[in-house]
């Protein structure tokens, strides 16, 4: 879930906090990309694509909610997943 309707502006901070990624999730995403880059940045098995998608979503949501993801570690540049999922 990425959104909610609030009846009062006072509810927005609580909703944003509840929907934003936790620090643990952000750290996991950053560590995943660092490990993925260390391993050559290539898709090797069936779990890489879903984990890339999850880590990307976590970091994108963090940025959307104004969380500085650079506070956690330098994010490595990663290659986007290939459109051909059978390419390893």
Short mmCIF file of N, CA and C in Angstrom, two decimals:
data_model
loop_
_atom_site.label_atom_id
_atom_site.label_comp_id
_atom_site.label_asym_id
_atom_site.label_seq_id
_atom_site.Cartn_x
_atom_site.Cartn_y
_atom_site.Cartn_z
N UNK A 1 0.85 -1.16 0.00
CA UNK A 1 0.00 0.00 0.00
C UNK A 1 0.90 1.24 0.00
N UNK A 2 0.55 2.21 -0.81
CA UNK A 2 1.37 3.42 -0.88
C UNK A 2 0.58 4.69 -0.64
N UNK A 3 -0.69 4.58 -0.27
CA UNK A 3 -1.46 5.79 -0.03
C UNK A 3 -2.67 5.53 0.83
N UNK A 4 -3.19 6.59 1.38
CA UNK A 4 -4.39 6.55 2.22
C UNK A 4 -5.09 7.89 2.09
N UNK A 5 -6.38 7.92 2.37
CA UNK A 5 -7.12 9.17 2.44
C UNK A 5 -7.24 9.55 3.91
N UNK A 6 -6.89 10.78 4.21
CA UNK A 6 -6.97 11.29 5.58
C UNK A 6 -8.16 12.24 5.69
N UNK A 7 -8.84 12.19 6.81
CA UNK A 7 -9.96 13.09 7.05
C UNK A 7 -9.49 14.43 7.60
N UNK A 8 -8.30 14.45 8.15
CA UNK A 8 -7.75 15.67 8.73
C UNK A 8 -6.26 15.75 8.41
N UNK A 9 -5.73 16.94 8.14
CA UNK A 9 -4.30 17.07 7.89
C UNK A 9 -3.43 16.59 9.06
N UNK A 10 -4.00 16.58 10.25
CA UNK A 10 -3.26 16.10 11.42
C UNK A 10 -2.93 14.61 11.32
N UNK A 11 -3.67 13.88 10.50
CA UNK A 11 -3.45 12.44 10.35
C UNK A 11 -2.30 12.12 9.40
N UNK A 12 -1.91 13.06 8.57
CA UNK A 12 -0.90 12.80 7.53
C UNK A 12 0.44 12.31 8.08
N UNK A 13 1.01 12.95 9.10
CA UNK A 13 2.30 12.45 9.60
C UNK A 13 2.25 11.01 10.10
N UNK A 14 1.16 10.64 10.76
CA UNK A 14 1.02 9.28 11.27
C UNK A 14 0.91 8.29 10.12
N UNK A 15 0.12 8.63 9.11
CA UNK A 15 -0.04 7.76 7.95
C UNK A 15 1.28 7.64 7.20
N UNK A 16 1.96 8.76 6.98
CA UNK A 16 3.25 8.72 6.28
C UNK A 16 4.26 7.86 7.03
N UNK A 17 4.28 7.97 8.34
CA UNK A 17 5.21 7.16 9.13
C UNK A 17 4.87 5.67 9.01
N UNK A 18 3.58 5.36 9.03
CA UNK A 18 3.16 3.97 8.93
C UNK A 18 3.42 3.35 7.57
N UNK A 19 3.36 4.13 6.51
CA UNK A 19 3.55 3.61 5.16
C UNK A 19 4.99 3.68 4.68
N UNK A 20 5.81 4.50 5.32
CA UNK A 20 7.19 4.64 4.86
C UNK A 20 8.03 3.44 5.28
N UNK A 21 9.06 3.12 4.51
CA UNK A 21 9.92 1.98 4.86
C UNK A 21 10.65 2.22 6.18
N UNK A 22 10.85 1.16 6.92
CA UNK A 22 11.59 1.26 8.18
C UNK A 22 13.08 1.37 7.90
N UNK A 23 13.83 1.77 8.91
CA UNK A 23 15.28 1.84 8.75
C UNK A 23 15.85 0.46 8.45
N UNK A 24 15.30 -0.58 9.07
CA UNK A 24 15.78 -1.94 8.79
C UNK A 24 15.56 -2.32 7.33
N UNK A 25 14.41 -1.95 6.77
CA UNK A 25 14.14 -2.25 5.36
C UNK A 25 15.11 -1.49 4.45
N UNK A 26 15.37 -0.24 4.77
CA UNK A 26 16.30 0.56 3.96
C UNK A 26 17.70 -0.02 4.03
N UNK A 27 18.13 -0.39 5.22
CA UNK A 27 19.46 -0.99 5.38
C UNK A 27 19.53 -2.29 4.59
N UNK A 28 18.47 -3.12 4.65
CA UNK A 28 18.47 -4.36 3.88
C UNK A 28 18.62 -4.08 2.38
N UNK A 29 17.87 -3.11 1.88
CA UNK A 29 17.93 -2.78 0.45
C UNK A 29 19.32 -2.32 0.05
N UNK A 30 19.93 -1.46 0.86
CA UNK A 30 21.27 -0.96 0.56
C UNK A 30 22.29 -2.11 0.60
N UNK A 31 22.17 -2.97 1.61
CA UNK A 31 23.09 -4.11 1.72
C UNK A 31 22.90 -5.08 0.56
N UNK A 32 21.65 -5.28 0.15
CA UNK A 32 21.40 -6.17 -0.98
C UNK A 32 22.10 -5.65 -2.23
N UNK A 33 21.93 -4.35 -2.54
CA UNK A 33 22.57 -3.80 -3.74
C UNK A 33 24.09 -3.84 -3.64
N UNK A 34 24.63 -3.62 -2.44
CA UNK A 34 26.08 -3.70 -2.27
C UNK A 34 26.57 -5.12 -2.52
N UNK A 35 25.87 -6.11 -1.96
CA UNK A 35 26.24 -7.51 -2.16
C UNK A 35 26.08 -7.91 -3.62
N UNK A 36 24.99 -7.46 -4.24
CA UNK A 36 24.73 -7.77 -5.64
C UNK A 36 25.85 -7.21 -6.53
N UNK A 37 26.29 -6.00 -6.24
CA UNK A 37 27.38 -5.39 -7.01
C UNK A 37 28.69 -6.15 -6.78
N UNK A 38 28.96 -6.55 -5.54
CA UNK A 38 30.18 -7.31 -5.24
C UNK A 38 30.21 -8.64 -5.98
N UNK A 39 29.03 -9.23 -6.17
CA UNK A 39 28.94 -10.52 -6.86
C UNK A 39 28.91 -10.38 -8.38
N UNK A 40 29.17 -9.20 -8.89
CA UNK A 40 29.24 -8.98 -10.33
C UNK A 40 28.02 -8.31 -10.92
N UNK A 41 26.97 -8.11 -10.17
CA UNK A 41 25.80 -7.41 -10.66
C UNK A 41 25.03 -8.13 -11.75
N UNK A 42 25.13 -9.45 -11.77
CA UNK A 42 24.43 -10.22 -12.78
C UNK A 42 23.33 -11.06 -12.14
N UNK A 43 22.24 -11.23 -12.88
CA UNK A 43 21.15 -12.09 -12.42
C UNK A 43 21.65 -13.53 -12.48
N UNK A 44 21.60 -14.22 -11.35
CA UNK A 44 22.14 -15.58 -11.31
C UNK A 44 21.09 -16.63 -10.99
N UNK A 45 20.05 -16.25 -10.29
CA UNK A 45 19.03 -17.25 -9.96
C UNK A 45 17.66 -16.57 -9.88
N UNK A 46 16.66 -17.36 -9.63
CA UNK A 46 15.29 -16.85 -9.64
C UNK A 46 14.94 -15.88 -8.54
N UNK A 47 15.77 -15.79 -7.51
CA UNK A 47 15.45 -14.87 -6.42
C UNK A 47 16.00 -13.47 -6.64
N UNK A 48 16.90 -13.30 -7.61
CA UNK A 48 17.51 -11.98 -7.82
C UNK A 48 16.51 -10.94 -8.32
N UNK A 49 15.70 -11.27 -9.31
CA UNK A 49 14.76 -10.29 -9.87
C UNK A 49 13.75 -9.80 -8.84
N UNK A 50 13.11 -10.68 -8.06
CA UNK A 50 12.18 -10.16 -7.05
C UNK A 50 12.87 -9.34 -5.97
N UNK A 51 14.09 -9.72 -5.60
CA UNK A 51 14.80 -8.95 -4.57
C UNK A 51 15.24 -7.60 -5.12
N UNK A 52 15.62 -7.53 -6.39
CA UNK A 52 15.96 -6.24 -7.01
C UNK A 52 14.71 -5.35 -7.00
N UNK A 53 13.58 -5.92 -7.39
CA UNK A 53 12.33 -5.15 -7.42
C UNK A 53 11.96 -4.66 -6.02
N UNK A 54 12.09 -5.52 -5.02
CA UNK A 54 11.73 -5.14 -3.65
C UNK A 54 12.67 -4.05 -3.13
N UNK A 55 13.97 -4.23 -3.34
CA UNK A 55 14.95 -3.25 -2.86
C UNK A 55 14.74 -1.90 -3.55
N UNK A 56 14.46 -1.93 -4.84
CA UNK A 56 14.22 -0.70 -5.59
C UNK A 56 12.97 0.01 -5.06
N UNK A 57 11.91 -0.76 -4.82
CA UNK A 57 10.67 -0.17 -4.30
C UNK A 57 10.89 0.45 -2.92
N UNK A 58 11.63 -0.23 -2.07
CA UNK A 58 11.91 0.30 -0.73
C UNK A 58 12.64 1.63 -0.82
N UNK A 59 13.69 1.68 -1.64
CA UNK A 59 14.47 2.92 -1.75
C UNK A 59 13.67 4.03 -2.43
N UNK A 60 12.87 3.68 -3.42
CA UNK A 60 12.02 4.69 -4.07
C UNK A 60 10.98 5.25 -3.10
N UNK A 61 10.36 4.37 -2.30
CA UNK A 61 9.40 4.84 -1.31
C UNK A 61 10.07 5.72 -0.26
N UNK A 62 11.26 5.33 0.16
CA UNK A 62 11.98 6.13 1.15
C UNK A 62 12.22 7.53 0.61
N UNK A 63 12.66 7.62 -0.63
CA UNK A 63 12.89 8.94 -1.24
C UNK A 63 11.58 9.72 -1.36
N UNK A 64 10.50 9.03 -1.73
CA UNK A 64 9.20 9.70 -1.88
C UNK A 64 8.71 10.28 -0.55
N UNK A 65 9.04 9.61 0.54
CA UNK A 65 8.63 10.09 1.86
C UNK A 65 9.67 11.01 2.49
N UNK A 66 10.69 11.37 1.73
CA UNK A 66 11.68 12.33 2.21
C UNK A 66 12.73 11.76 3.14
N UNK A 67 12.89 10.44 3.13
CA UNK A 67 13.92 9.82 3.95
C UNK A 67 15.23 9.84 3.16
N UNK A 68 16.27 10.36 3.76
CA UNK A 68 17.57 10.41 3.10
C UNK A 68 18.20 9.02 3.12
N UNK A 69 18.14 8.33 1.99
CA UNK A 69 18.72 6.99 1.94
C UNK A 69 20.23 7.03 1.97
N UNK A 70 20.82 8.16 1.61
CA UNK A 70 22.28 8.26 1.64
C UNK A 70 22.79 8.29 3.07
N UNK A 71 21.91 8.50 4.05
CA UNK A 71 22.32 8.47 5.45
C UNK A 71 22.74 7.07 5.89
N UNK A 72 22.35 6.06 5.13
CA UNK A 72 22.60 4.69 5.55
C UNK A 72 23.89 4.14 4.96
N UNK A 73 24.18 4.37 3.71
CA UNK A 73 25.39 3.93 3.02
C UNK A 73 25.35 4.53 1.63
N UNK A 74 26.48 4.49 0.94
CA UNK A 74 26.47 4.89 -0.47
C UNK A 74 25.78 3.79 -1.26
N UNK A 75 24.82 4.19 -2.03
CA UNK A 75 24.09 3.22 -2.85
C UNK A 75 24.89 2.94 -4.11
N UNK A 76 25.23 1.69 -4.35
CA UNK A 76 25.95 1.38 -5.57
C UNK A 76 25.04 1.52 -6.78
N UNK A 77 25.62 1.83 -7.88
CA UNK A 77 24.85 1.89 -9.12
C UNK A 77 24.64 0.45 -9.57
N UNK A 78 23.41 0.08 -9.82
CA UNK A 78 23.13 -1.29 -10.24
C UNK A 78 22.50 -1.27 -11.62
N UNK A 79 22.72 -2.34 -12.31
CA UNK A 79 22.15 -2.48 -13.64
C UNK A 79 20.68 -2.87 -13.49
N UNK A 80 19.80 -2.32 -14.32
CA UNK A 80 18.41 -2.74 -14.26
C UNK A 80 18.29 -4.21 -14.67
N UNK A 81 17.27 -4.85 -14.18
CA UNK A 81 17.05 -6.25 -14.53
C UNK A 81 16.78 -6.36 -16.02
N UNK A 82 17.28 -7.42 -16.64
CA UNK A 82 17.04 -7.59 -18.07
C UNK A 82 15.56 -7.86 -18.33
N UNK A 83 15.10 -7.47 -19.50
CA UNK A 83 13.70 -7.73 -19.84
C UNK A 83 13.50 -9.20 -20.15
N UNK A 84 14.55 -9.87 -20.56
CA UNK A 84 14.50 -11.30 -20.82
C UNK A 84 14.85 -12.02 -19.52
N UNK A 85 13.86 -12.53 -18.82
CA UNK A 85 14.11 -13.13 -17.51
C UNK A 85 14.87 -14.44 -17.59
N UNK A 86 15.05 -14.97 -18.79
CA UNK A 86 15.81 -16.21 -18.92
C UNK A 86 17.29 -15.94 -19.16
N UNK A 87 17.66 -14.68 -19.21
CA UNK A 87 19.05 -14.30 -19.43
C UNK A 87 19.78 -14.33 -18.10
N UNK A 88 20.80 -15.16 -17.96
CA UNK A 88 21.56 -15.25 -16.71
C UNK A 88 22.97 -14.84 -16.93
#
